[in-house]
mmCIF file with all atom_site columns, C-alpha atoms in Angstrom:
data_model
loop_
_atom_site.group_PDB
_atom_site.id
_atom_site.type_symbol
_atom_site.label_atom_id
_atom_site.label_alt_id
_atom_site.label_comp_id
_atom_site.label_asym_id
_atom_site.label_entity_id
_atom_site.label_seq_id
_atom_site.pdbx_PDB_ins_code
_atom_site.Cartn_x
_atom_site.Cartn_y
_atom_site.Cartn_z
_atom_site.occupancy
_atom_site.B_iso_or_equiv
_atom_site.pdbx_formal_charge
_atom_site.auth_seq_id
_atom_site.auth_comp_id
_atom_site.auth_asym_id
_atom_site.auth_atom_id
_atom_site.pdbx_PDB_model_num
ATOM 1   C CA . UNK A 1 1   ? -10.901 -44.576 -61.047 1.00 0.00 ? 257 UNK A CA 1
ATOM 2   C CA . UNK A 1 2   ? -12.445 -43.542 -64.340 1.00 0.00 ? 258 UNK A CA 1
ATOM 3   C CA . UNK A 1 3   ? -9.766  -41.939 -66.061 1.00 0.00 ? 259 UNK A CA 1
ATOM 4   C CA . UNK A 1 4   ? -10.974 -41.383 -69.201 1.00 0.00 ? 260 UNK A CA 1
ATOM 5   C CA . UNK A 1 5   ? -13.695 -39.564 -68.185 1.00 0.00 ? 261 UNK A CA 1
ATOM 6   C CA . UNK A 1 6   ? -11.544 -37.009 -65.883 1.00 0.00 ? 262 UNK A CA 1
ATOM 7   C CA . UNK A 1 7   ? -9.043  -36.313 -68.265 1.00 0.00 ? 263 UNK A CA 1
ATOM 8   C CA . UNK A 1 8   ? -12.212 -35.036 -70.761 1.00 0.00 ? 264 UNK A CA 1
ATOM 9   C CA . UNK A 1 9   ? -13.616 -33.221 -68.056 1.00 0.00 ? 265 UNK A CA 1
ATOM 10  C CA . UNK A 1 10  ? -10.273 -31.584 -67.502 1.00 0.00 ? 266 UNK A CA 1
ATOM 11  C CA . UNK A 1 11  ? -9.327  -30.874 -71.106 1.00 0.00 ? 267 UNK A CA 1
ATOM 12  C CA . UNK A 1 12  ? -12.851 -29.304 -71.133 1.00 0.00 ? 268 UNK A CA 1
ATOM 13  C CA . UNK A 1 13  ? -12.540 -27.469 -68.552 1.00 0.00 ? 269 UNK A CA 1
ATOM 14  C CA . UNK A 1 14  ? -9.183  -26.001 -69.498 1.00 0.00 ? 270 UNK A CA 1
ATOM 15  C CA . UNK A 1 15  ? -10.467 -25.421 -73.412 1.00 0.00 ? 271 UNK A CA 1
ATOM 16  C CA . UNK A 1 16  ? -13.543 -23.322 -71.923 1.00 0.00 ? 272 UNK A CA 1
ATOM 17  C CA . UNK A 1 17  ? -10.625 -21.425 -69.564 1.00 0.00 ? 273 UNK A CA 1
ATOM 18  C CA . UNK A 1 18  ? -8.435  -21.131 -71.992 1.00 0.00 ? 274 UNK A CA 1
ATOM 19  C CA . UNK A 1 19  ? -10.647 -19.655 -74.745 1.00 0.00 ? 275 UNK A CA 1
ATOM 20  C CA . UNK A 1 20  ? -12.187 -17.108 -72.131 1.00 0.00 ? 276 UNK A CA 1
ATOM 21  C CA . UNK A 1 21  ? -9.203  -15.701 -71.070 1.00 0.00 ? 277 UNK A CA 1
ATOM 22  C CA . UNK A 1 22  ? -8.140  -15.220 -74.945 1.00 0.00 ? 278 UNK A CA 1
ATOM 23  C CA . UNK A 1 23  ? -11.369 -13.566 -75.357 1.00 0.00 ? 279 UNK A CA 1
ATOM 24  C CA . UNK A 1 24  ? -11.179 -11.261 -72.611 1.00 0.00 ? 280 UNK A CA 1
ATOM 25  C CA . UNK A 1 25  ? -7.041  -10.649 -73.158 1.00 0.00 ? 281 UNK A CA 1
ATOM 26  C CA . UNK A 1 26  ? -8.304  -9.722  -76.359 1.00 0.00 ? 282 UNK A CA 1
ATOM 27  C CA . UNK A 1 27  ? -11.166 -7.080  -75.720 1.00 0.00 ? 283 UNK A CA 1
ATOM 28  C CA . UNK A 1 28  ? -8.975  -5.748  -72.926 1.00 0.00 ? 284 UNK A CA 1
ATOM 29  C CA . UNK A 1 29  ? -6.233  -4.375  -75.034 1.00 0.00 ? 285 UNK A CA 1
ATOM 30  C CA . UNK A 1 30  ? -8.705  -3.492  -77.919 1.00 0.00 ? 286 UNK A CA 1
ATOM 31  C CA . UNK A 1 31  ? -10.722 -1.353  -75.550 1.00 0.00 ? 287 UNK A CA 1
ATOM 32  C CA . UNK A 1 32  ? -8.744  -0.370  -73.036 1.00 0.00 ? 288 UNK A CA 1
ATOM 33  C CA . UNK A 1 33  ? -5.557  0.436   -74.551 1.00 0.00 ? 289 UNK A CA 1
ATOM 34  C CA . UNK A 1 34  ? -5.618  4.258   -73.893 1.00 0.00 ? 290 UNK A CA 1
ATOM 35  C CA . UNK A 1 35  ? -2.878  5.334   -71.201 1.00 0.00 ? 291 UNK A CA 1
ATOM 36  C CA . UNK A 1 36  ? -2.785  6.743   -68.436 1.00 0.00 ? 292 UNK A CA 1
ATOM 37  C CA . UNK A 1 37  ? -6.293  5.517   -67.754 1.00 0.00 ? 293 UNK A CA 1
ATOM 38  C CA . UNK A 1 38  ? -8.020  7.002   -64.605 1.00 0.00 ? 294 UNK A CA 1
ATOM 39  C CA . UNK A 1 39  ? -8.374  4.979   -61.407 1.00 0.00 ? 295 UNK A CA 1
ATOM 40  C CA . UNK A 1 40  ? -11.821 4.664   -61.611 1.00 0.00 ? 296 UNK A CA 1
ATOM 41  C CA . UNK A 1 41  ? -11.631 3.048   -65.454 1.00 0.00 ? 297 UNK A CA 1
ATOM 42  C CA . UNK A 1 42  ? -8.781  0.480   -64.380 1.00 0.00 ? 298 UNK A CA 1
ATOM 43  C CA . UNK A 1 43  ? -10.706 -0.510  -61.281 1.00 0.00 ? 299 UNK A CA 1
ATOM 44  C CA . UNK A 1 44  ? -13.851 -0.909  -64.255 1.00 0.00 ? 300 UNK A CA 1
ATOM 45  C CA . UNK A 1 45  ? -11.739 -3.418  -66.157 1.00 0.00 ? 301 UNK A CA 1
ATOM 46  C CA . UNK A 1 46  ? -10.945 -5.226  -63.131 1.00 0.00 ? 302 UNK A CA 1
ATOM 47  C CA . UNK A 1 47  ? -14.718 -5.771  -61.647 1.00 0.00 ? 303 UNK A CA 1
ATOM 48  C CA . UNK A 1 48  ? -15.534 -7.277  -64.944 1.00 0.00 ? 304 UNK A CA 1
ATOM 49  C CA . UNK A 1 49  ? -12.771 -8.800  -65.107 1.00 0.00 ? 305 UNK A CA 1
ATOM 50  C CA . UNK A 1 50  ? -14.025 -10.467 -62.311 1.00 0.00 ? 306 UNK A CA 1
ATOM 51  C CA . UNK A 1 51  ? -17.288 -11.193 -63.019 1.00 0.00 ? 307 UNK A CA 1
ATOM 52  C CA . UNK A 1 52  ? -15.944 -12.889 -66.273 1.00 0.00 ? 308 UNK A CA 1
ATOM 53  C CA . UNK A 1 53  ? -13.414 -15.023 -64.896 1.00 0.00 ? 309 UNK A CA 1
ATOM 54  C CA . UNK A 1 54  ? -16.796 -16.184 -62.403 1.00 0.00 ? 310 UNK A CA 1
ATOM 55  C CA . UNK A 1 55  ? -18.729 -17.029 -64.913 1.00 0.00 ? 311 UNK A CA 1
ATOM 56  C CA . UNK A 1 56  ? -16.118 -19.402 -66.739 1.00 0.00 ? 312 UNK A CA 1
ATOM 57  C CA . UNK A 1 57  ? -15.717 -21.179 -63.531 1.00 0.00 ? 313 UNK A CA 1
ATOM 58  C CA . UNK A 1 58  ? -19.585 -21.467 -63.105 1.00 0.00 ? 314 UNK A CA 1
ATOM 59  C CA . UNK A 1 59  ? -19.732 -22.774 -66.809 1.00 0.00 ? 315 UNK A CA 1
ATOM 60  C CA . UNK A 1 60  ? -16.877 -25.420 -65.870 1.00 0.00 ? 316 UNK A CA 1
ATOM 61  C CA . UNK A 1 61  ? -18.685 -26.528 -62.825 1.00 0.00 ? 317 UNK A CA 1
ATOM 62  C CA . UNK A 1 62  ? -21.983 -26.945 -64.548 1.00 0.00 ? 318 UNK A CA 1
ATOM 63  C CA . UNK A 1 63  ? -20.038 -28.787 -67.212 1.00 0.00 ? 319 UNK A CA 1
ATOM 64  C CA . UNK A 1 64  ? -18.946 -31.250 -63.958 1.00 0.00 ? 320 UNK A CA 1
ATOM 65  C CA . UNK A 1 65  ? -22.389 -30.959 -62.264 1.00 0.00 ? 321 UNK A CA 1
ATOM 66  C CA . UNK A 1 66  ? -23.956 -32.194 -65.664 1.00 0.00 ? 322 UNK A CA 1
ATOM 67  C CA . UNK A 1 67  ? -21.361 -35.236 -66.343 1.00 0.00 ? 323 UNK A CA 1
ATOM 68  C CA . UNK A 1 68  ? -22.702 -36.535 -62.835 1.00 0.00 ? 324 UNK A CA 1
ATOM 69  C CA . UNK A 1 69  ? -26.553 -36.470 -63.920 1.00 0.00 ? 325 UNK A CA 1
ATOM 70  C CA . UNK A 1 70  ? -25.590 -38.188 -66.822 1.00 0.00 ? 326 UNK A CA 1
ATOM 71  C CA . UNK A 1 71  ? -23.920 -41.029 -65.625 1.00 0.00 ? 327 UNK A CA 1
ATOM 72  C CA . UNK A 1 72  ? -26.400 -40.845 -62.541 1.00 0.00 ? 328 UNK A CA 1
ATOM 73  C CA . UNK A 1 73  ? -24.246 -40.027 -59.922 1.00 0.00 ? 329 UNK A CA 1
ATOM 74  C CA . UNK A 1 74  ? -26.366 -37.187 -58.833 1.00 0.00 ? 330 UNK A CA 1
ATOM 75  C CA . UNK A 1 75  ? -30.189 -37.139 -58.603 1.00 0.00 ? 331 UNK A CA 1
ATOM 76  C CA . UNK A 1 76  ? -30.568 -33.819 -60.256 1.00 0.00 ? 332 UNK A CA 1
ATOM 77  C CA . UNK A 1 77  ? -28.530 -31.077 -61.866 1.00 0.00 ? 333 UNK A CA 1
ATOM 78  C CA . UNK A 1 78  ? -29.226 -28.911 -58.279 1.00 0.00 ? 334 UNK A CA 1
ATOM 79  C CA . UNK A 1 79  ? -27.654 -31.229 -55.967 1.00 0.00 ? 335 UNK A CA 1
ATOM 80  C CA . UNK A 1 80  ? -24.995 -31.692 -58.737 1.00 0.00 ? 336 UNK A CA 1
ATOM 81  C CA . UNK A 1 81  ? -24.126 -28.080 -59.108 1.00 0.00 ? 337 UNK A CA 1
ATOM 82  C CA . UNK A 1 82  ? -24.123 -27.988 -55.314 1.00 0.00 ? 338 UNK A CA 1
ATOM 83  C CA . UNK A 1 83  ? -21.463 -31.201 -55.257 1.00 0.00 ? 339 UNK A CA 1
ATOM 84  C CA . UNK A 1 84  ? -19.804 -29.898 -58.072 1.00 0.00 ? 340 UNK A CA 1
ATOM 85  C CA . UNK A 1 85  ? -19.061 -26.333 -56.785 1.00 0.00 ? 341 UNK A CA 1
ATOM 86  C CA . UNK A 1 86  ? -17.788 -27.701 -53.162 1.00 0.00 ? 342 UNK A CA 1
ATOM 87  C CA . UNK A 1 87  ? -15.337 -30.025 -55.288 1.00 0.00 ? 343 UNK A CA 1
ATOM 88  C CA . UNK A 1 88  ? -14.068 -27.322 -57.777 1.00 0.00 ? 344 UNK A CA 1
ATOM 89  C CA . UNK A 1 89  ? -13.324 -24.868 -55.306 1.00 0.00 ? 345 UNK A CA 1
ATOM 90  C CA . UNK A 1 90  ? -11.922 -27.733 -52.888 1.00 0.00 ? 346 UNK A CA 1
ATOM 91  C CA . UNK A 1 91  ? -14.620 -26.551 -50.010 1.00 0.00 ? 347 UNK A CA 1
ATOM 92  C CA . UNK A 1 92  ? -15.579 -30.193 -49.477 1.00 0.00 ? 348 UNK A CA 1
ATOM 93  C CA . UNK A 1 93  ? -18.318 -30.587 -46.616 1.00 0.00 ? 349 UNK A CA 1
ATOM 94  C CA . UNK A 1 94  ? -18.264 -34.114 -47.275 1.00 0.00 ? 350 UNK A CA 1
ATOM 95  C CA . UNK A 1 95  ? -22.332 -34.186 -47.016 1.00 0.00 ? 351 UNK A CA 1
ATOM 96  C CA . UNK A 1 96  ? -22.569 -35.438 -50.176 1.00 0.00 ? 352 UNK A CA 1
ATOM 97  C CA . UNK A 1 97  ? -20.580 -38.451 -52.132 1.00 0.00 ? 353 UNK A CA 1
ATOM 98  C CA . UNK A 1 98  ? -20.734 -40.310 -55.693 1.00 0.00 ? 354 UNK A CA 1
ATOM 99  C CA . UNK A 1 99  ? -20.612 -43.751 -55.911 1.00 0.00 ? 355 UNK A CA 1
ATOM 100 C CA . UNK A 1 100 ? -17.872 -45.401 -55.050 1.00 0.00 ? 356 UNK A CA 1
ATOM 101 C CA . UNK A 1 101 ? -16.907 -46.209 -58.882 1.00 0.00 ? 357 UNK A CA 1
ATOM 102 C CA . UNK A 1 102 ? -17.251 -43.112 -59.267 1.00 0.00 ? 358 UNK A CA 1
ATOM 103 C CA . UNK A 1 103 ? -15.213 -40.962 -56.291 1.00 0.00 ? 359 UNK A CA 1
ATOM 104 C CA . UNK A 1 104 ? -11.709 -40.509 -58.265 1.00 0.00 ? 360 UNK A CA 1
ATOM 105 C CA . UNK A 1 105 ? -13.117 -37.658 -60.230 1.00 0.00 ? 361 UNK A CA 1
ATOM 106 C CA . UNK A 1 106 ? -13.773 -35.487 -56.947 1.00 0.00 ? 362 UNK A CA 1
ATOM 107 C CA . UNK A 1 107 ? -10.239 -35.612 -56.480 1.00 0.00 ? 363 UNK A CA 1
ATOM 108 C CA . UNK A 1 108 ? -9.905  -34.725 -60.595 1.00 0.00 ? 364 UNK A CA 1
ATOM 109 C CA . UNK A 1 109 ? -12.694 -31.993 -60.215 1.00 0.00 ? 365 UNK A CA 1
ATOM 110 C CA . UNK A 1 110 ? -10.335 -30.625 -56.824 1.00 0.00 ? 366 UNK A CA 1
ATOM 111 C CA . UNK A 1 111 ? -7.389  -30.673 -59.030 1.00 0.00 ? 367 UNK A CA 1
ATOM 112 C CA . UNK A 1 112 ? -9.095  -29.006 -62.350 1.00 0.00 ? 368 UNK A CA 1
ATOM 113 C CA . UNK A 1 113 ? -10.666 -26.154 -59.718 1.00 0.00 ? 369 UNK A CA 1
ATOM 114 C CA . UNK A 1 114 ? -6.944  -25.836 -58.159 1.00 0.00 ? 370 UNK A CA 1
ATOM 115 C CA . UNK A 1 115 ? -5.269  -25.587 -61.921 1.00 0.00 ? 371 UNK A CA 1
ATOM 116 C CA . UNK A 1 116 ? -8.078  -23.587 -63.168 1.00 0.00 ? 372 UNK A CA 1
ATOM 117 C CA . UNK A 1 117 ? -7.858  -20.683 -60.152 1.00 0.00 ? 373 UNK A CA 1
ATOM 118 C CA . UNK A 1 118 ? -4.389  -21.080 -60.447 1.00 0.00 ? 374 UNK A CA 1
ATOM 119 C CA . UNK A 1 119 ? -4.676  -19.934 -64.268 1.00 0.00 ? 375 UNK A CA 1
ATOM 120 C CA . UNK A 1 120 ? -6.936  -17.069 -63.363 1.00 0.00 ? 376 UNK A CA 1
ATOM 121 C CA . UNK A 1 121 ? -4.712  -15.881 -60.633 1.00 0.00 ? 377 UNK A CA 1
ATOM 122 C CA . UNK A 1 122 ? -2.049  -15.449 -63.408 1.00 0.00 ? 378 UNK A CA 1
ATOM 123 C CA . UNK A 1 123 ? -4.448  -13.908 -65.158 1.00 0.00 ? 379 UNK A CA 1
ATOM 124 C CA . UNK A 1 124 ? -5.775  -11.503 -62.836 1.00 0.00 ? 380 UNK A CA 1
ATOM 125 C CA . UNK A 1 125 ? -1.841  -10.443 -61.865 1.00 0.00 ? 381 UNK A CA 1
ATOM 126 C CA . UNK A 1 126 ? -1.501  -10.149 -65.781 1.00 0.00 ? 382 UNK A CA 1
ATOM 127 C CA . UNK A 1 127 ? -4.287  -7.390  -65.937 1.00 0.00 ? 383 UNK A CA 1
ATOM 128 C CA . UNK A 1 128 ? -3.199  -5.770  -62.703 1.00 0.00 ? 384 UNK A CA 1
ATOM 129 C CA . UNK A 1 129 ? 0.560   -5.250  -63.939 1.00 0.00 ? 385 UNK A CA 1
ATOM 130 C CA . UNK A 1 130 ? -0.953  -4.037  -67.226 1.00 0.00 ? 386 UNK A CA 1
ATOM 131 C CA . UNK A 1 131 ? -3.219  -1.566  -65.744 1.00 0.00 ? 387 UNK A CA 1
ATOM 132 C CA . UNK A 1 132 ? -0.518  -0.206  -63.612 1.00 0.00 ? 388 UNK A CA 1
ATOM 133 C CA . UNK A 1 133 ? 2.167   -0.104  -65.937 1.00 0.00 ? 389 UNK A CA 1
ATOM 134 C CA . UNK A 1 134 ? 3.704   3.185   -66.927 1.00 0.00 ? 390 UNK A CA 1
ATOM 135 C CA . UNK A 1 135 ? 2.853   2.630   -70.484 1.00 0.00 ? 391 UNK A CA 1
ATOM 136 C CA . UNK A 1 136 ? 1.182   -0.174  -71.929 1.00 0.00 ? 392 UNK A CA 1
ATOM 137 C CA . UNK A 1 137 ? 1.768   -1.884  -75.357 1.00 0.00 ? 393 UNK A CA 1
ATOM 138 C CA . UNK A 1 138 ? -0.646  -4.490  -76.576 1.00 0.00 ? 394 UNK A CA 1
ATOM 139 C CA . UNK A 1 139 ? 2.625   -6.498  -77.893 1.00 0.00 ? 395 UNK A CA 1
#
């Protein structure tokens, strides 16, 4: 397996992760720090939430998805996104395989997907317990 080349993927992965969930930590308690909040506001916070933690995993596939046109494991970014998106989210249909010199990162991209959900997970829980708590402190 190509080691080198799925521990980069990873660490990129986790530095895109990582810096988006700074990001939106950070806008969350600058504009959303006013308590109680109504139901309707907290549920707000949590659909873009959402749709922010989505797009960091889309960006982390197409980081994948492009790796594979570039070393020609895929025949064009479309297919690759497609490959790259079963693999990350550990879906798998099996339709579609690299080259055999190349397999060991589908079991790297699995793994990144698995750590990655895992870290928005915590996230998610983070906000939820925030948004619920009786008063909230941005310390």
């Amino acid at each position: 397996m190509n080691l080198i080349p799925a521990y980069l993927l990873l660490a990129v992965s986790v530095a895109i992760h990582a810096t988006g969930l700074i990001f939106l930590l950070r806008w969350i308690l600058r504009a959303h720090s006013n308590h109680p909040a109504p139901l309707w506001k907290s549920v707000w916070v949590l659909i873009r939430v959402s749709w922010s933690i989505t797009a960091l995993h889309i960006v982390e596939i197409l980081i994948w998805a492009g790796f594979y046109v570039l070393v020609d494991c895929m025949p064009d970014i479309h297919t690759a996104f497609y490959f790259s998106s079963v693999t990350y989210t550990t879906v798998g249909y099996g339709d579609l395989l690299l080259p055999i010199e190349w397999r060991g990162l589908a079991g790297a991209e699995a793994l990144t997907g698995i750590l990655m959900a895992g870290l928005s997970t915590g996230f998610f829980f983070m906000v939820m317990n925030w948004l619920s708590a009786p008063t909230r402190t941005s310390s």
